[in-house]
PDB file of C-alpha atoms and ligand atoms in Angstrom:
ATOM      1  CA  MET P1272      -0.101   0.036   0.011  1.00  0.00           C
ATOM      2  CA  SER P1273       1.462   3.175  -1.091  1.00  0.00           C
ATOM      3  CA  ASP P1274       0.644   5.419   1.873  1.00  0.00           C
ATOM      4  CA  CYS P1275       1.465   2.962   4.457  1.00  0.00           C
ATOM      5  CA  LEU P1276       4.525   3.529   6.771  1.00  0.00           C
ATOM      6  CA  PHE P1277       5.435  -0.180   7.461  1.00  0.00           C
ATOM      7  CA  CYS P1278       5.023  -0.933   3.685  1.00  0.00           C
ATOM      8  CA  LYS P1279       7.523   1.662   3.007  1.00  0.00           C
ATOM      9  CA  ILE P1280       9.894   0.211   5.684  1.00  0.00           C
ATOM     10  CA  ILE P1281       9.407  -3.228   4.052  1.00  0.00           C
ATOM     11  CA  ASN P1282      10.303  -1.862   0.486  1.00  0.00           C
ATOM     12  CA  GLY P1283      13.263   0.098   1.867  1.00  0.00           C
ATOM     13  CA  GLU P1284      11.675   3.781   1.178  1.00  0.00           C
ATOM     14  CA  ILE P1285      12.031   4.421   4.943  1.00  0.00           C
ATOM     15  CA  PRO P1286      15.154   3.251   6.757  1.00  0.00           C
ATOM     16  CA  SER P1287      14.868   0.733   9.825  1.00  0.00           C
ATOM     17  CA  GLN P1288      17.213  -1.478  11.918  1.00  0.00           C
ATOM     18  CA  LYS P1289      16.508  -4.860  10.448  1.00  0.00           C
ATOM     19  CA  VAL P1290      16.366  -7.820  13.025  1.00  0.00           C
ATOM     20  CA  TYR P1291      15.193 -10.599  10.679  1.00  0.00           C
ATOM     21  CA  GLU P1292      13.594 -11.029   7.051  1.00  0.00           C
ATOM     22  CA  ASP P1293      12.536 -14.025   5.021  1.00  0.00           C
ATOM     23  CA  ASP P1294      10.016 -14.027   2.079  1.00  0.00           C
ATOM     24  CA  LYS P1295       6.683 -13.725   4.332  1.00  0.00           C
ATOM     25  CA  VAL P1296       7.858 -11.357   7.201  1.00  0.00           C
ATOM     26  CA  TYR P1297       9.991  -8.463   8.071  1.00  0.00           C
ATOM     27  CA  ALA P1298      11.438  -7.534  11.714  1.00  0.00           C
ATOM     28  CA  PHE P1299      12.798  -4.393  12.876  1.00  0.00           C
ATOM     29  CA  ASN P1300      13.677  -2.273  16.059  1.00  0.00           C
ATOM     30  CA  ASP P1301      10.946  -0.213  17.316  1.00  0.00           C
ATOM     31  CA  ILE P1302      12.013   3.534  17.071  1.00  0.00           C
ATOM     32  CA  ASP P1303      10.699   4.056  20.586  1.00  0.00           C
ATOM     33  CA  PRO P1304      11.760   1.039  22.442  1.00  0.00           C
ATOM     34  CA  GLN P1305       9.765   0.205  25.799  1.00  0.00           C
ATOM     35  CA  ALA P1306      12.179  -2.526  26.929  1.00  0.00           C
ATOM     36  CA  PRO P1307      15.869  -3.576  26.148  1.00  0.00           C
ATOM     37  CA  VAL P1308      14.593  -5.827  23.329  1.00  0.00           C
ATOM     38  CA  HIS P1309      11.721  -4.222  21.498  1.00  0.00           C
ATOM     39  CA  PHE P1310      11.253  -4.947  17.872  1.00  0.00           C
ATOM     40  CA  LEU P1311       8.177  -5.460  15.504  1.00  0.00           C
ATOM     41  CA  VAL P1312       7.379  -8.350  13.385  1.00  0.00           C
ATOM     42  CA  VAL P1313       5.294  -7.540  10.134  1.00  0.00           C
ATOM     43  CA  PRO P1314       3.804  -9.486   7.430  1.00  0.00           C
ATOM     44  CA  LYS P1315       5.167  -8.258   3.982  1.00  0.00           C
ATOM     45  CA  GLN P1316       1.595  -8.624   2.657  1.00  0.00           C
ATOM     46  CA  HIS P1317      -0.411  -5.546   3.537  1.00  0.00           C
ATOM     47  CA  ILE P1318      -2.959  -6.360   6.321  1.00  0.00           C
ATOM     48  CA  SER P1319      -4.503  -3.451   8.025  1.00  0.00           C
ATOM     49  CA  SER P1320      -4.971  -5.097  11.540  1.00  0.00           C
ATOM     50  CA  ALA P1321      -5.756  -8.412  13.370  1.00  0.00           C
ATOM     51  CA  LEU P1322      -9.421  -7.663  12.556  1.00  0.00           C
ATOM     52  CA  GLU P1323      -8.590  -8.431   8.922  1.00  0.00           C
ATOM     53  CA  ILE P1324      -7.251 -11.900   9.779  1.00  0.00           C
ATOM     54  CA  ASN P1325      -9.277 -14.848   8.257  1.00  0.00           C
ATOM     55  CA  ASP P1326      -8.992 -18.588   7.566  1.00  0.00           C
ATOM     56  CA  SER P1327      -7.240 -17.490   4.122  1.00  0.00           C
ATOM     57  CA  ASN P1328      -4.641 -15.501   5.625  1.00  0.00           C
ATOM     58  CA  SER P1329      -4.197 -16.760   9.226  1.00  0.00           C
ATOM     59  CA  ALA P1330      -1.102 -18.809   8.421  1.00  0.00           C
ATOM     60  CA  ILE P1331       1.045 -15.615   8.858  1.00  0.00           C
ATOM     61  CA  VAL P1332       0.020 -15.682  12.468  1.00  0.00           C
ATOM     62  CA  GLY P1333       1.795 -19.009  13.226  1.00  0.00           C
ATOM     63  CA  HIS P1334       4.814 -17.890  11.163  1.00  0.00           C
ATOM     64  CA  VAL P1335       5.291 -14.945  13.067  1.00  0.00           C
ATOM     65  CA  PHE P1336       5.015 -16.778  16.403  1.00  0.00           C
ATOM     66  CA  ALA P1337       7.623 -19.508  15.106  1.00  0.00           C
ATOM     67  CA  VAL P1338      10.025 -16.643  13.757  1.00  0.00           C
ATOM     68  CA  VAL P1339       9.917 -15.160  17.510  1.00  0.00           C
ATOM     69  CA  ALA P1340      10.656 -18.555  18.970  1.00  0.00           C
ATOM     70  CA  ASN P1341      13.703 -18.858  16.735  1.00  0.00           C
ATOM     71  CA  LEU P1342      14.958 -15.276  17.238  1.00  0.00           C
ATOM     72  CA  ALA P1343      14.430 -15.681  21.054  1.00  0.00           C
ATOM     73  CA  LYS P1344      16.940 -18.499  21.047  1.00  0.00           C
ATOM     74  CA  GLU P1345      19.261 -17.033  18.641  1.00  0.00           C
ATOM     75  CA  MET P1346      19.135 -13.447  20.462  1.00  0.00           C
ATOM     76  CA  GLY P1347      19.373 -14.972  24.078  1.00  0.00           C
ATOM     77  CA  PHE P1348      16.057 -14.151  25.450  1.00  0.00           C
ATOM     78  CA  ALA P1349      14.307 -17.525  25.308  1.00  0.00           C
ATOM     79  CA  ASP P1350      15.186 -18.407  28.879  1.00  0.00           C
ATOM     80  CA  LYS P1351      14.130 -15.171  30.507  1.00  0.00           C
ATOM     81  CA  GLY P1352      10.939 -14.997  28.459  1.00  0.00           C
ATOM     82  CA  TYR P1353       9.394 -12.392  26.274  1.00  0.00           C
ATOM     83  CA  ARG P1354       5.879 -11.035  25.525  1.00  0.00           C
ATOM     84  CA  ILE P1355       4.424 -10.595  21.836  1.00  0.00           C
ATOM     85  CA  VAL P1356       1.628  -7.865  21.711  1.00  0.00           C
ATOM     86  CA  ASN P1357      -0.675  -6.983  18.948  1.00  0.00           C
ATOM     87  CA  ASN P1358      -2.745  -3.910  19.421  1.00  0.00           C
ATOM     88  CA  CYS P1359      -5.887  -3.813  17.207  1.00  0.00           C
ATOM     89  CA  GLY P1360      -7.842  -0.709  16.566  1.00  0.00           C
ATOM     90  CA  GLU P1361      -8.322   2.576  18.479  1.00  0.00           C
ATOM     91  CA  ASP P1362      -9.023   1.194  22.104  1.00  0.00           C
ATOM     92  CA  GLY P1363      -6.308  -1.540  21.327  1.00  0.00           C
ATOM     93  CA  GLY P1364      -3.782   1.229  21.062  1.00  0.00           C
ATOM     94  CA  GLN P1365      -2.960   0.564  17.276  1.00  0.00           C
ATOM     95  CA  THR P1366      -1.327   3.669  15.705  1.00  0.00           C
ATOM     96  CA  VAL P1367       0.045   2.092  12.325  1.00  0.00           C
ATOM     97  CA  GLY P1368      -2.591   0.414  10.106  1.00  0.00           C
ATOM     98  CA  HIS P1369      -0.399  -2.551   8.979  1.00  0.00           C
ATOM     99  CA  LEU P1370      -0.776  -5.434  11.124  1.00  0.00           C
ATOM    100  CA  HIS P1371       2.390  -5.991  13.403  1.00  0.00           C
ATOM    101  CA  PHE P1372       3.570  -7.970  16.496  1.00  0.00           C
ATOM    102  CA  HIS P1373       5.530  -6.317  19.132  1.00  0.00           C
ATOM    103  CA  VAL P1374       8.136  -8.282  20.960  1.00  0.00           C
ATOM    104  CA  LEU P1375       9.567  -7.171  24.277  1.00  0.00           C
ATOM    105  CA  ALA P1376      11.982  -8.613  26.275  1.00  0.00           C
ATOM    106  CA  GLY P1377      15.110  -7.908  28.488  1.00  0.00           C
ATOM    107  CA  ARG P1378      13.040  -6.818  31.599  1.00  0.00           C
ATOM    108  CA  ASN P1379       9.943  -8.043  33.453  1.00  0.00           C
ATOM    109  CA  ILE P1380       7.162  -6.570  31.222  1.00  0.00           C
ATOM    110  CA  GLY P1381       4.492  -6.574  34.104  1.00  0.00           C
ATOM    111  CA  TRP P1382       0.821  -7.268  33.930  1.00  0.00           C
ATOM    112  CA  PRO P1383      -1.898  -5.972  33.536  1.00  0.00           C
ATOM    113  CA  PRO P1384      -1.144  -3.505  30.624  1.00  0.00           C
ATOM    114  CA  GLY P1385      -2.257   0.216  31.294  1.00  0.00           C
TER     115      GLY P1385
HETATM  116  P1  LIG A1642       1.040   0.345  17.477  1.00  0.00           P
HETATM  117  O1  LIG A1642       0.871   1.557  18.523  1.00  0.00           O
HETATM  118  O2  LIG A1642       0.869  -0.966  18.107  1.00  0.00           O
HETATM  119  O3  LIG A1642       0.468   0.726  16.260  1.00  0.00           O
HETATM  120  O4  LIG A1642       2.825   0.281  17.199  1.00  0.00           O
HETATM  121  C1  LIG A1642       3.394   1.261  16.324  1.00  0.00           C
HETATM  122  C2  LIG A1642       4.918   1.229  16.555  1.00  0.00           C
HETATM  123  O5  LIG A1642       5.535   1.601  15.664  1.00  0.00           O
HETATM  124  C3  LIG A1642       5.057   2.120  17.903  1.00  0.00           C
HETATM  125  O6  LIG A1642       5.791   1.247  19.069  1.00  0.00           O
HETATM  126  C4  LIG A1642       6.069   3.099  17.232  1.00  0.00           C
HETATM  127  O7  LIG A1642       7.170   3.262  18.188  1.00  0.00           O
HETATM  128  C5  LIG A1642       6.459   2.255  16.162  1.00  0.00           C
HETATM  129  N1  LIG A1642       6.961   2.996  14.969  1.00  0.00           N
HETATM  130  C6  LIG A1642       6.526   4.138  14.461  1.00  0.00           C
HETATM  131  N2  LIG A1642       7.277   4.587  13.320  1.00  0.00           N
HETATM  132  C7  LIG A1642       8.471   3.827  13.314  1.00  0.00           C
HETATM  133  C8  LIG A1642       9.579   3.719  12.444  1.00  0.00           C
HETATM  134  N3  LIG A1642       9.715   4.574  11.447  1.00  0.00           N
HETATM  135  N4  LIG A1642      10.586   2.835  12.814  1.00  0.00           N
HETATM  136  C9  LIG A1642      10.468   1.580  13.786  1.00  0.00           C
HETATM  137  N5  LIG A1642       9.220   1.713  14.508  1.00  0.00           N
HETATM  138  C10 LIG A1642       8.387   2.785  14.293  1.00  0.00           C
HETATM  139 ZN1  LIG A1643       1.205  -1.649   4.810  1.00  0.00          ZN
END
């Protein structure tokens, strides 16, 4: 999508600090980190939010979780743990309209969220 921030990051129009990439997803550091480890995993396909997940595109969600499990082992935060967050819609706190999963690690993240 031409006016989408994360599509522009995926295609290199806007710079980012890449963490991981394959044919289906791109992962990069969040510009405003909320934990020592805070990166975003986004599908390369433009999907506006979790509300647009259906049976024909839901495989990407499982792939994201598998990618994060591998990165946790490679990056060294598997043992202590991590949190994957998806914000959906206004009340969910979503500010960018391209499906993304936050990965937070490196401190105790706390619960419940604010
Ligand atoms: P959300 O509020 O769940 O939609 O998350 C959007 C996230 O994108 C926020 O944590 C922002 O800090 C992050 N963000 C916005 N612009 C950029 C950017 N250019 N590079 C990296 N992260 C960004
Ligand atoms: Zn997009």
